[in-house]
Coordinates of N, CA and C in Angstrom, one line a residue:
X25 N 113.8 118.4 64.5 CA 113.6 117.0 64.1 C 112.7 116.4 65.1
X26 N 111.6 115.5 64.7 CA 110.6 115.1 65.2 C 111.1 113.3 65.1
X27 N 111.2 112.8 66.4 CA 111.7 111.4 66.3 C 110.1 110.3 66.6
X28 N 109.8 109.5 65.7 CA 108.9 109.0 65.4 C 109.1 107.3 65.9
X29 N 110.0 107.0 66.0 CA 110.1 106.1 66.2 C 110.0 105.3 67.9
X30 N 110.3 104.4 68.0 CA 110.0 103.6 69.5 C 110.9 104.4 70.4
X31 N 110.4 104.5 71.8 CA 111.4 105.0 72.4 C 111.3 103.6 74.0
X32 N 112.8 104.2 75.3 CA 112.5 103.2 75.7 C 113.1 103.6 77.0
X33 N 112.9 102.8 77.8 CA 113.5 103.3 79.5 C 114.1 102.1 80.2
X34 N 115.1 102.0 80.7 CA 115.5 101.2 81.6 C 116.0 101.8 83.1
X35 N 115.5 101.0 84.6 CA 115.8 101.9 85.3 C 116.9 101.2 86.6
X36 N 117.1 101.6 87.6 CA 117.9 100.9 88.5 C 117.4 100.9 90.0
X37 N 117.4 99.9 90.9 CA 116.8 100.3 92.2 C 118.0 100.0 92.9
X38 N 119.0 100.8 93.3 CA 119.9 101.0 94.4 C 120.4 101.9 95.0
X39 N 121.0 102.2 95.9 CA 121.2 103.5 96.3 C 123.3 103.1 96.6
X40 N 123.4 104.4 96.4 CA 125.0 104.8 96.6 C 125.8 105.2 98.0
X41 N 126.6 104.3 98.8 CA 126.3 104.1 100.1 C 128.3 104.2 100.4
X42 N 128.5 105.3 100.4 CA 130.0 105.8 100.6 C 130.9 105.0 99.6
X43 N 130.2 105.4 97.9 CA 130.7 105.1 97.1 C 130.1 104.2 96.2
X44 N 129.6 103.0 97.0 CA 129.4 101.9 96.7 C 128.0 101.0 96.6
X45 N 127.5 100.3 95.7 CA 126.2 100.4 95.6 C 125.8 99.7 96.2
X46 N 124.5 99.3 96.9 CA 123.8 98.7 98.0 C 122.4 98.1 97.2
X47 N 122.2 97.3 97.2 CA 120.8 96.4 96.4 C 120.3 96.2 97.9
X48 N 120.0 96.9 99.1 CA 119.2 96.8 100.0 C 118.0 97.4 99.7
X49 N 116.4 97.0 100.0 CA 114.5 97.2 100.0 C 115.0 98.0 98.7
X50 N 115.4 96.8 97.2 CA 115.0 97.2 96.1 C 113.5 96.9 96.0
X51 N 113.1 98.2 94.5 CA 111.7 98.0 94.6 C 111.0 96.6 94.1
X52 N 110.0 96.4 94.4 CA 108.9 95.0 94.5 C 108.4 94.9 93.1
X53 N 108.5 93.8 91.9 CA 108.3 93.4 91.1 C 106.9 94.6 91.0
X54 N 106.0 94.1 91.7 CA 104.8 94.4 92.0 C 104.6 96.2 91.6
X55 N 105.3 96.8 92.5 CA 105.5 98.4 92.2 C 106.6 98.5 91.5
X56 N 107.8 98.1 90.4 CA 108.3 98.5 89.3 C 107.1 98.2 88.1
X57 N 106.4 96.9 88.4 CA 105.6 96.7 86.9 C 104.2 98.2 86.8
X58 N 103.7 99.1 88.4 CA 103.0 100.0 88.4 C 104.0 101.2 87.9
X59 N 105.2 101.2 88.1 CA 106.2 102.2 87.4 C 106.0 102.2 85.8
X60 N 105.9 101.2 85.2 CA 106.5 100.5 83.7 C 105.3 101.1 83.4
X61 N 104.3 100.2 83.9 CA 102.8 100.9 83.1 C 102.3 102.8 82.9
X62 N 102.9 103.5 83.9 CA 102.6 104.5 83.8 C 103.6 105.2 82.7
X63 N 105.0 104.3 82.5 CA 106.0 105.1 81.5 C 105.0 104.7 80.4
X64 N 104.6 103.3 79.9 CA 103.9 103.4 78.9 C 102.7 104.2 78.3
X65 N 102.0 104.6 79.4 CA 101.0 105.5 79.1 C 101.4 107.3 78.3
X66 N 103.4 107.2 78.7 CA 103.9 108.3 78.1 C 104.9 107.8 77.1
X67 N 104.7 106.7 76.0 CA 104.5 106.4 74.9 C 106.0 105.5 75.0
X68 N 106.7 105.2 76.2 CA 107.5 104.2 76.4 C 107.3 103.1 75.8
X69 N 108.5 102.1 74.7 CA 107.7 101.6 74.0 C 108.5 99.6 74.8
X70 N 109.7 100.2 74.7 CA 111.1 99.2 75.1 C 111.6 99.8 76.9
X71 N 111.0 98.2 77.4 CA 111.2 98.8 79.1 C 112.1 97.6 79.4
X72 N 113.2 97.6 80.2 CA 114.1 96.9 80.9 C 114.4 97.2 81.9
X73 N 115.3 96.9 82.7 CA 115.7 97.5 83.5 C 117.6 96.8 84.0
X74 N 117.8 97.4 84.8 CA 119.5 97.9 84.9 C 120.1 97.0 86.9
X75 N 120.6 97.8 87.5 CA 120.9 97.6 88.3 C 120.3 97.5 89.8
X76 N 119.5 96.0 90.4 CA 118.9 95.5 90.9 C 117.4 95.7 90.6
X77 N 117.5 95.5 89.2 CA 116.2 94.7 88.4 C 116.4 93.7 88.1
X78 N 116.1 92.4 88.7 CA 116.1 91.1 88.1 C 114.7 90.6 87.6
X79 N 115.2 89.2 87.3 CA 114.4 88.3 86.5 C 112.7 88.5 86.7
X80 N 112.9 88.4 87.8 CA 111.5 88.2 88.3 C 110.8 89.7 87.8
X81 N 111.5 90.7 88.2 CA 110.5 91.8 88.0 C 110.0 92.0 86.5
X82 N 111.0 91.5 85.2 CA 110.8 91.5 84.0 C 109.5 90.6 83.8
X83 N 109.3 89.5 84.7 CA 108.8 88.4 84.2 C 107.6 88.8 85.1
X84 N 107.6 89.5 86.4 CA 106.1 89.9 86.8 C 105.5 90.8 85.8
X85 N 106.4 92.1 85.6 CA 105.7 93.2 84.2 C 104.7 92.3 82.9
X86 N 106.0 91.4 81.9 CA 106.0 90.7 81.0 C 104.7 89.8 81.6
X87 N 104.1 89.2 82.4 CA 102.9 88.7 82.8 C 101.5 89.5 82.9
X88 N 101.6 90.8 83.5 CA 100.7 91.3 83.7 C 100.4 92.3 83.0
X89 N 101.0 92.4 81.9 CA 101.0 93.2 80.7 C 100.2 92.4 79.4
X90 N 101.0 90.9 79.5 CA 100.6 90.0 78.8 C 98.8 89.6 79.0
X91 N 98.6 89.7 80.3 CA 97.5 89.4 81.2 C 96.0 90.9 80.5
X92 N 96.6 91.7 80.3 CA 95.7 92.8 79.7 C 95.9 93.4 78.3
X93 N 96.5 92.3 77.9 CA 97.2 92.3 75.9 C 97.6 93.4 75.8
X94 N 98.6 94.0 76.6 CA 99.2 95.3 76.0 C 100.5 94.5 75.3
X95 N 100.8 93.4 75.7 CA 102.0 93.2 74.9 C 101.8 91.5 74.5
X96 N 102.7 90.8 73.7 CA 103.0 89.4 73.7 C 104.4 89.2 74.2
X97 N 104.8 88.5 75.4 CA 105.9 88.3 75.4 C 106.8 87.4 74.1
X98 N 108.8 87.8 74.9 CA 109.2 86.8 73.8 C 109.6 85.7 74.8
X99 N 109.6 84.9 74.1 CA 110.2 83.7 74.9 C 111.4 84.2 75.2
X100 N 112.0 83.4 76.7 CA 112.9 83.5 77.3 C 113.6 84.9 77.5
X101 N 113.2 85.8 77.5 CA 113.4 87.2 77.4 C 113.1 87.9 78.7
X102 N 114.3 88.3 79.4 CA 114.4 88.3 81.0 C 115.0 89.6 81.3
X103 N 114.8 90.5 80.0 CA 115.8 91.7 80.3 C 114.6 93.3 79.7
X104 N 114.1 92.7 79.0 CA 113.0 94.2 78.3 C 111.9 93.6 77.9
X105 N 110.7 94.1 77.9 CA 109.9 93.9 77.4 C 109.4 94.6 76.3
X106 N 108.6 94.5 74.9 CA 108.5 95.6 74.0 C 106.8 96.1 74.1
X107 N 106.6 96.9 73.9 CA 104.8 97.2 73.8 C 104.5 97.8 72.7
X108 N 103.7 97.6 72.3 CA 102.6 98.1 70.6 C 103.0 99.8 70.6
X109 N 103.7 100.3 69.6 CA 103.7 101.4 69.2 C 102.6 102.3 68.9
X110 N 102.1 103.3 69.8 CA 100.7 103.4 69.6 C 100.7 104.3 68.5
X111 N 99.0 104.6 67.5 CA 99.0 104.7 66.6 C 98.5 106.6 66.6
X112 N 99.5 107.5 65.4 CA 99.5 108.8 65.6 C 97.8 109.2 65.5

């Protein structure tokens, strides 16, 4: 079975610290949005992100994606962004 449809990634920046999670030198809007671009280039279509990904980093990607028309953002949409399904 050949799956044709969108696919998607969401990721997390913390580490596990005798048990327990630590949101200490999560990664920088800046180098998650260089992360996101290169999933896209391997046909990632739906990117979000999980545990100490916040606002901002959705909304740096969602800008500089928007900035090189790979995508339109949606309004008020702080959690995934979607990108053009590229064509077979």
């Amino acid at each position: 079975y050949h799956w044709d449809g969108m696919t998607g990634v969401y990721a997390h920046s913390s580490t596990s610290v005798d048990g327990k999670w630590v949101f200490h030198d999560t990664i920088s809007p800046q180098d998650y949005t260089a992360y996101c671009q290169s999933w896209m280039k391997r046909d990632m279509h739906v990117i979000g992100g999980c545990c100490g990904i916040r606002p901002d980093h959705m909304k740096h990607l969602a800008g500089a994606l928007h900035q090189h028309g790979e995508i339109t953002p949606v309004a008020g949409c702080q959690q995934a962004v979607v990108a053009p399904k590229s064509s077979p």
